[in-house]
Coordinates of C-alpha atoms and ligand atoms in Angstrom, one line a residue:
X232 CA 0.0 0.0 0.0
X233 CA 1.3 3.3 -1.0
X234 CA 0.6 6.9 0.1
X235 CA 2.2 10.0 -1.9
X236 CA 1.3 12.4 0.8
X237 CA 1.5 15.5 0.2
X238 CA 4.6 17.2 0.4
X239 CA 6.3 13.8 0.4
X240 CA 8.7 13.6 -2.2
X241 CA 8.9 10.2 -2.4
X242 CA 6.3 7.1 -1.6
X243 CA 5.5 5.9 1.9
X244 CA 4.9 2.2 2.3
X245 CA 2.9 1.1 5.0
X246 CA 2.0 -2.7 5.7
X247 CA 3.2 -6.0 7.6
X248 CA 6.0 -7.8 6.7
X249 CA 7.7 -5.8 4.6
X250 CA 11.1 -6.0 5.1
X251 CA 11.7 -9.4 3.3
X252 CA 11.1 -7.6 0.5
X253 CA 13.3 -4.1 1.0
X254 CA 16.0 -4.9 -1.3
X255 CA 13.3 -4.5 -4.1
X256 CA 11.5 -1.9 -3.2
X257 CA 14.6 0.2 -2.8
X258 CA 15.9 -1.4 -6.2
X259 CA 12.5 0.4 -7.7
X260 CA 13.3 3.9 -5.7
X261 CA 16.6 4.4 -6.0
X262 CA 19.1 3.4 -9.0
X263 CA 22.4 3.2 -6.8
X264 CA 24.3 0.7 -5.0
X265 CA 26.4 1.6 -1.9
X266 CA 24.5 2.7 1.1
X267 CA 24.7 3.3 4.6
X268 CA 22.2 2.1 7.5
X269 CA 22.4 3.9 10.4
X270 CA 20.9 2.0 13.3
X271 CA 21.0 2.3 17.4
X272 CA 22.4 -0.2 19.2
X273 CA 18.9 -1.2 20.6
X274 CA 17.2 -1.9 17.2
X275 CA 20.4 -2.9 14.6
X276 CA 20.1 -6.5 16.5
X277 CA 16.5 -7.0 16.0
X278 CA 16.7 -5.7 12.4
X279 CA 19.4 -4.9 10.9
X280 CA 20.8 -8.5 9.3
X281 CA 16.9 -9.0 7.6
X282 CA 17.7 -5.4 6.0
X283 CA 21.1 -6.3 5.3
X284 CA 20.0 -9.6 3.7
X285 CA 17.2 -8.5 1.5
X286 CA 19.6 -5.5 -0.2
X287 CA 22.4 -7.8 -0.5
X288 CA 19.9 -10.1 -2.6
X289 CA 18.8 -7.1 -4.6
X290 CA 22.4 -6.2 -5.6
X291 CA 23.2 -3.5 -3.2
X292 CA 26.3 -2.9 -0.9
X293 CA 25.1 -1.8 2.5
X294 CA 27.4 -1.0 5.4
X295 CA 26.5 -0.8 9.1
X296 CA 27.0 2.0 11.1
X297 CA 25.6 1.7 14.9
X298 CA 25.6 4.5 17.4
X299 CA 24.2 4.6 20.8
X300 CA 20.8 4.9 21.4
X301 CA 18.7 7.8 23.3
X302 CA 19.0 11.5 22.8
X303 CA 22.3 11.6 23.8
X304 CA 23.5 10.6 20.1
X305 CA 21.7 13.2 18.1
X306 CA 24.9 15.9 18.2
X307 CA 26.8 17.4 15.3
X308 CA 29.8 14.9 16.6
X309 CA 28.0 12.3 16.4
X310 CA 26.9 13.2 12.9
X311 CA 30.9 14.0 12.1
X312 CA 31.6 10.9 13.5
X313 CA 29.1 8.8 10.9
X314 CA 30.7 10.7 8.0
X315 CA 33.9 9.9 8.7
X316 CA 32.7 6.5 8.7
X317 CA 31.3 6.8 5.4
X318 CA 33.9 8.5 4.0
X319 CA 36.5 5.3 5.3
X320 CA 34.0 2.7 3.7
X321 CA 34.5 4.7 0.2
X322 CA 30.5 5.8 -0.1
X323 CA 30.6 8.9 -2.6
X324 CA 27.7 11.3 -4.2
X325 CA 25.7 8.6 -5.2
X326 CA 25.4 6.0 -2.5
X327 CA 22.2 6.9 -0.1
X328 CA 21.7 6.2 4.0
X329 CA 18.7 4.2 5.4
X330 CA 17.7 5.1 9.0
X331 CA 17.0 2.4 11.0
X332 CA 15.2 3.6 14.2
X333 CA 13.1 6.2 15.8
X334 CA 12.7 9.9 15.5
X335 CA 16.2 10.3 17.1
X336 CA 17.9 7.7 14.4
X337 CA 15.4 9.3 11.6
X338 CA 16.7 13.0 12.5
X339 CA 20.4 12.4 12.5
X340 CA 20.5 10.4 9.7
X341 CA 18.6 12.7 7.9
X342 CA 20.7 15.3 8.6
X343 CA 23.9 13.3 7.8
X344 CA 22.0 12.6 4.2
X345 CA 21.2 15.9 3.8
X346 CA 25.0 17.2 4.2
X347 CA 27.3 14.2 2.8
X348 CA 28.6 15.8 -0.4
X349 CA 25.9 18.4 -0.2
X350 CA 22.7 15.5 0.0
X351 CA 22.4 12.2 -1.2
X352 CA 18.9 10.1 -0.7
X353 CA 17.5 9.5 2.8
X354 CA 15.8 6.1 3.1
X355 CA 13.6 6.5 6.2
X356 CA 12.4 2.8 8.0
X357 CA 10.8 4.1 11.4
X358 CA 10.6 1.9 14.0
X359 CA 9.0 3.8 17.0
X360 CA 5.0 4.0 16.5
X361 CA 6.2 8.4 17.2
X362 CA 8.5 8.1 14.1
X363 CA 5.7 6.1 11.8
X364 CA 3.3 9.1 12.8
X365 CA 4.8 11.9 13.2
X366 CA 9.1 12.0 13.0
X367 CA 9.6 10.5 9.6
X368 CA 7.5 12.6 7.6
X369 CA 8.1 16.4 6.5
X370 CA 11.6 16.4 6.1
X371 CA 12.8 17.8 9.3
X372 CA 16.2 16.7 9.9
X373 CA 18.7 17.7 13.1
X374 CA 20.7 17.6 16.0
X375 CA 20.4 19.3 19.1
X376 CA 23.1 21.4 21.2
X377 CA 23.5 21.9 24.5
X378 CA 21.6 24.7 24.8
X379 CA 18.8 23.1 23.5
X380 CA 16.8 20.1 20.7
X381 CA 16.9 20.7 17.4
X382 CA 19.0 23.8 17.1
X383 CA 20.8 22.6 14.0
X384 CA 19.5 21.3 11.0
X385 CA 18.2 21.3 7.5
X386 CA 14.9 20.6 5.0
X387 CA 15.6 17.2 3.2
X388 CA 12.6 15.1 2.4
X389 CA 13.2 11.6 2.6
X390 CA 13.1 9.5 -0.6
X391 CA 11.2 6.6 0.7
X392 CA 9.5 5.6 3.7
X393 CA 9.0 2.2 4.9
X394 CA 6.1 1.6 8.0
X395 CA 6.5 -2.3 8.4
X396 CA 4.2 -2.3 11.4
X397 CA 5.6 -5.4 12.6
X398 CA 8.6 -3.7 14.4
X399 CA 6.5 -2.3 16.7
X400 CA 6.0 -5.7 18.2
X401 CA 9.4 -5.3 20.4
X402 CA 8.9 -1.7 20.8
X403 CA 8.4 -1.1 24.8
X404 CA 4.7 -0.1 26.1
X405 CA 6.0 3.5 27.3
X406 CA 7.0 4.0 24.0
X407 CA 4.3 2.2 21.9
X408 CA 1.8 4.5 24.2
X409 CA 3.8 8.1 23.9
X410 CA 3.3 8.0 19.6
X411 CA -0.9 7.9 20.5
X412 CA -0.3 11.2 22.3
X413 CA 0.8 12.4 18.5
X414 CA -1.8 10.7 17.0
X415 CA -4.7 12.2 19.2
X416 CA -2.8 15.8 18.6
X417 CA -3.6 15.1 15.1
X418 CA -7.2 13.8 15.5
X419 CA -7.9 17.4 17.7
X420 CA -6.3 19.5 15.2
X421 CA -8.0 18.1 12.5
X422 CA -9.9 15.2 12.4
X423 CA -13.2 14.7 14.4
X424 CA -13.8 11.1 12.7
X425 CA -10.4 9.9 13.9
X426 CA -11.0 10.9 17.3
X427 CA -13.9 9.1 17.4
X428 CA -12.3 6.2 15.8
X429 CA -9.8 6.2 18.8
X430 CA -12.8 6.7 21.6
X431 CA -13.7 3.3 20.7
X432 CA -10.1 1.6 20.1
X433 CA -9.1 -1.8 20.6
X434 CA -5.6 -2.9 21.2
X435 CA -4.8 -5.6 18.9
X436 CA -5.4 -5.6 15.1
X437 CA -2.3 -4.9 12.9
X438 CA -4.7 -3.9 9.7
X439 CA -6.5 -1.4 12.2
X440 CA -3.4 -0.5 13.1
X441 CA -1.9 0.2 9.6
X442 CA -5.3 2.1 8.7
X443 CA -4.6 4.9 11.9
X444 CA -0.7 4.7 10.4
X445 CA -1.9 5.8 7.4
X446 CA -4.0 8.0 8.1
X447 CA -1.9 10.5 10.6
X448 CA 0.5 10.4 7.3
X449 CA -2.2 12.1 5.3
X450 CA -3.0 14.4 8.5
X451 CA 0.2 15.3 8.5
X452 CA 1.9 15.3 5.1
X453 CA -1.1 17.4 4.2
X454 CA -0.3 20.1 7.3
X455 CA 3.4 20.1 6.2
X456 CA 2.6 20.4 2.3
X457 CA 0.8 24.0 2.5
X458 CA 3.7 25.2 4.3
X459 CA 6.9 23.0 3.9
X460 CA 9.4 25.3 5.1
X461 CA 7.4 26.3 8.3
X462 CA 6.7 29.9 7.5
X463 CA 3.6 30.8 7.0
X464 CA 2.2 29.8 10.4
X465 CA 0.0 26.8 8.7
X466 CA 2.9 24.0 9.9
X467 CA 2.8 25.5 13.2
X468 CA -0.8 24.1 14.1
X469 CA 1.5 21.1 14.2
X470 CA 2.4 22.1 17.5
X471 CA -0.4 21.9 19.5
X472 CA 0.3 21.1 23.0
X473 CA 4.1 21.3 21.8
X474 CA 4.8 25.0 23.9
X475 CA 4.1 23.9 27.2
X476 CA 4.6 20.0 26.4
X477 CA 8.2 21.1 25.4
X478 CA 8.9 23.0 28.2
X479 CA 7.9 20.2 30.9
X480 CA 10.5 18.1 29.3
X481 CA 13.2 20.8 29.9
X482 CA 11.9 21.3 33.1
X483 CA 11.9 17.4 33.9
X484 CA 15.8 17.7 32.4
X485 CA 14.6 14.8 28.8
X486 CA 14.8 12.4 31.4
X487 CA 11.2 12.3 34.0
X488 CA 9.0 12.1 30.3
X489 CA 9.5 10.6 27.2
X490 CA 8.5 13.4 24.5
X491 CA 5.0 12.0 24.0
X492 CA 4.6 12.2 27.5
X493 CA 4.9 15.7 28.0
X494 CA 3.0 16.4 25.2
X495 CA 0.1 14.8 26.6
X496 CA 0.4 17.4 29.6
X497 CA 1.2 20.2 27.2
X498 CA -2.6 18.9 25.9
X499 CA -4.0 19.6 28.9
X500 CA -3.3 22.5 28.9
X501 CA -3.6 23.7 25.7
X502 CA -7.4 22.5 26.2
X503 CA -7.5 24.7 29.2
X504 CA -6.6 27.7 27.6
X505 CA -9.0 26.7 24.6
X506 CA -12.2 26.8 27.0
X507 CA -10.7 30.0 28.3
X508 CA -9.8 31.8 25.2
X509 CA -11.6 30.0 22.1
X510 CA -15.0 28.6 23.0
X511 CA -13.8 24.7 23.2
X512 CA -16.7 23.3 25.2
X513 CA -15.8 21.8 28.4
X514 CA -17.1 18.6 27.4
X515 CA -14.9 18.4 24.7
X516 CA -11.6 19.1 27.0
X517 CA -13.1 16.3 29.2
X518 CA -13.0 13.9 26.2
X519 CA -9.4 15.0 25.2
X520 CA -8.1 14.4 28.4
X521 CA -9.6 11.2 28.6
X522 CA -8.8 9.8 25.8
X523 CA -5.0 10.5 26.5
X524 CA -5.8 8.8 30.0
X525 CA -7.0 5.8 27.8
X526 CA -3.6 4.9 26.2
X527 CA -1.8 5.6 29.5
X528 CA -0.6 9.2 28.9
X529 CA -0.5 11.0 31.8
X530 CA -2.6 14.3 32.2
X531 CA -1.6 15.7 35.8
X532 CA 1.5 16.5 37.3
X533 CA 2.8 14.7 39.6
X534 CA 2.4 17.5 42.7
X535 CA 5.7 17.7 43.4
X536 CA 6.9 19.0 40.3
X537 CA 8.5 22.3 40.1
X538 CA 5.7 24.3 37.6
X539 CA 8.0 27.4 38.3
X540 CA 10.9 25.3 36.1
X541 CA 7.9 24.6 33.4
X542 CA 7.1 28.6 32.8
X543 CA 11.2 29.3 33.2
X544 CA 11.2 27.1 30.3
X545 CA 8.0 28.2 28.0
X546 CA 10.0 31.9 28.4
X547 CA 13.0 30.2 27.2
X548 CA 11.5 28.8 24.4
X549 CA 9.1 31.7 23.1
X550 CA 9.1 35.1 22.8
X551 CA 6.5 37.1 24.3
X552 CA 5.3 40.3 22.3
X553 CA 3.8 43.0 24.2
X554 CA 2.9 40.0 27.2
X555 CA 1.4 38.1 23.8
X556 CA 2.7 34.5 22.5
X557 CA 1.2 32.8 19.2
X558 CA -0.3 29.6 20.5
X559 CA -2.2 26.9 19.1
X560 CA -6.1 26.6 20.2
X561 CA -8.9 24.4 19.4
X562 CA -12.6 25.9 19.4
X563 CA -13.5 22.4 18.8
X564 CA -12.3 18.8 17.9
X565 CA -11.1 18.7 14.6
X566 CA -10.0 22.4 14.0
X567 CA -7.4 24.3 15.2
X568 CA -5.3 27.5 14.8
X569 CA -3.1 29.9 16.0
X570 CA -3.8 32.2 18.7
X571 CA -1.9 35.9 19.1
X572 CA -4.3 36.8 22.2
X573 CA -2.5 34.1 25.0
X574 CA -0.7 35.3 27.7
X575 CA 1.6 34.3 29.9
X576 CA -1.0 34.3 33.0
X577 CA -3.1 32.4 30.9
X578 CA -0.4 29.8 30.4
X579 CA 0.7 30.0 34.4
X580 CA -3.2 29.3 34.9
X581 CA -3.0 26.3 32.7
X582 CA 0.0 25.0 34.5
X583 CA -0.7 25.6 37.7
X584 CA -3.8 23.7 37.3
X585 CA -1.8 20.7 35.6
Ligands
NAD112 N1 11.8 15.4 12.5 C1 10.6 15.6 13.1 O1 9.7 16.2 12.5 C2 10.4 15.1 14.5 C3 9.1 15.1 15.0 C4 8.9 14.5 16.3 C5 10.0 14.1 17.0 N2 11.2 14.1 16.5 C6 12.4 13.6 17.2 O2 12.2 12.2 17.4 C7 13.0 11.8 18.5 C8 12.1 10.9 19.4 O3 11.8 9.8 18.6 P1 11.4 8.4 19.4 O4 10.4 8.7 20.4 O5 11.1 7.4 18.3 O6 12.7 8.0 20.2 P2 14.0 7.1 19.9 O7 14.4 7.1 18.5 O8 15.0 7.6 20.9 O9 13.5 5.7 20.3 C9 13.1 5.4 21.6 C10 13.7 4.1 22.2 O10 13.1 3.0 21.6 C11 14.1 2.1 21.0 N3 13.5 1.5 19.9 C12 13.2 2.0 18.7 N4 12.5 1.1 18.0 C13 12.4 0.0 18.7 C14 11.8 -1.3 18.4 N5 11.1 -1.5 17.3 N6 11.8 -2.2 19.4 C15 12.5 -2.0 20.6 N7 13.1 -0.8 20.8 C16 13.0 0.2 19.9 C17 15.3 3.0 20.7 O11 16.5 2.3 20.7 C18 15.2 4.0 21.9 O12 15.8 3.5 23.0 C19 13.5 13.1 19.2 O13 14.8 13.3 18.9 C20 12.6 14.2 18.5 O14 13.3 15.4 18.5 C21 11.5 14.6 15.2
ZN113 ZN1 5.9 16.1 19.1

């Protein structure tokens, strides 16, 4: 099954099973031989060989490169580090990199295709439920600093996209669960049907499973298509529940909530503000919040949590004009859009009620 989504330069495959048959697809997609996969040390063992094995049959000559997993690896040495590594195995201009992982594989290697002799073709197989739905499509590509995620990076769309939902099979629970906190961001921001799809969800069913996959790909590939680059503000609805959901993850230090996580807080209380400041009903909040509840995302703070470190944070991260931030508000489930009325009281309000 195939999706061109939107601003997807290449296809996006999304089924069971299909890494037996890689070597072909990527025969089909890309006309070149050498490439690198770039893996974590978690997921190369429980995939890398098949991948190796099925491009190997197809006539291709793959190299391994493994790095460490977690956040930790996603740095400009890190990225140095894999180029020099493809540079020592001879890969030139028109060799390509597969990224074997989740969002933090998918970013770096990404960002390594889109700077080894000035881009070559970035193969993208996800393997976190976040990456399927969210990481691996729109083309941003990166490494963060210490000063903060994502500081560096570049626009490079990836040339194919492989969902075997299969791998998500090993993936642990906390993780499996943190991508749904994406996925219900996307049915509030603009699909009603999916959020009711996801009231009545059953765990189970990988063709169910595959059909919600799919379907966040179109919510989002079509978000990212009007505005690619992330200029004219229509990307940015993207980041509902990202302003105070990134904040409570610098204010937990990456390390008390996985990304997902604190997005599901950020949620919250982006719905609070909503009631407050765009006529979402409070019914509607209710049903946000407990659906999040539903696939084990939490929605309160735990009380001992420093909300002074969360607002230190959301002024870190945004600038206030004239005691205004743009925000992203919902008047109801399945719309969304970006606010220049917020303040930071009403933010405080919101977090203090967390
Ligand atoms: N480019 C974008 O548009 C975008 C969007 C959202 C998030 N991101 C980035 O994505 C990253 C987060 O992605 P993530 O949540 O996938 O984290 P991750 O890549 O760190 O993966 C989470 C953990 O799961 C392990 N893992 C991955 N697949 C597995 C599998 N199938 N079985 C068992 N273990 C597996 C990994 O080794 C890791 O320990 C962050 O760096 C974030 O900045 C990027
Ligand atoms: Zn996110």
């Amino acid at each position: 099954m195939q999706i061109h989504g939107g601003a997807h330069r290449g296809p996006v495959l999304v089924a069971a099973n299909l890494f037996d048959q890689f070597g072909e697809y990527a025969r089909k997609y890309l006309p070149r031989r050498n490439c690198a996969i770039i893996s974590d040390s978690n997921v190369a063992p429980l995939f890398a060989d098949g991948i190796e094995e099925s491009l190997t049959a197809a006539g291709f000559r793959p190299i391994l490169i493994t790095i460490p997993p977690g956040e930790k690896s996603k740095t400009l040495k890190q990225a140095g580090a894999i180029c020099d590594q493809m540079i020592a195995a001879g890969l030139d201009r028109h060799s390509f990199i597969i990224g074997l992982g989740g969002g933090m594989i998918g970013d770096i290697s990404g960002f390594v295709a889109a700077i080894y002799h000035r881009g070559i073709p970035h193969v993208q197989i996800p393997t976190t439920l976040l990456a399927m739905v969210d990481s691996s499509i729109g083309g941003k590509t990166g490494v963060d600093t210490r000063a903060g995620k994502n500081l560096i990076g570049v626009f490079h769309q990836a040339a194919l996209v492989i969902d075997d939902v299969d791998v998500l099979k090993t993936l642990p629970r906390r993780e499996f669960n943190q991508g749904f906190a994406e996925i219900i961001k996307h049915a509030v921001i603009a699909d009603a049907k999916m959020f009711r799809i996801l009231q009545s969800w059953k765990a189970g069913g990988a063709p169910a499973l595959q059909r919600l996959i799919k379907r966040n790909i179109e919510i989002k590939s079509r978000i990212v298509a009007k505005d690619e680059r992330d200029r004219t503000g229509q990307r940015a609805l993207l980041n509902f529940g990202h302003t105070v959901g990134h904040a409570i993850e610098r204010a937990g230090n990456y390390r008390k909530f996985l990304h997902g996580e604190a997005v599901s807080l950020g949620i919250v209380a982006a719905c609070a503000i909503s009631v407050k400041t765009a006529g979402l009903r409070p019914d509607q909040r209710a049903a946000i919040v407990d659906l999040l509840g539903q696939f084990g995302l939490p929605t309160r703070l735990p009380s001992n949590f420093p909300r002074k470190k969360i607002l230190d944070a959301v002024n870190f991260d945004k600038k206030f004009e004239g005691g205004k931030i743009r925000f992203v508000v919902t008047p109801r489930i399945g719309a969304a859009y970006v606010a220049n009325t917020v303040t930071l009281d009403d933010i405080c309000e919101a977090v203090e009620a967390l």
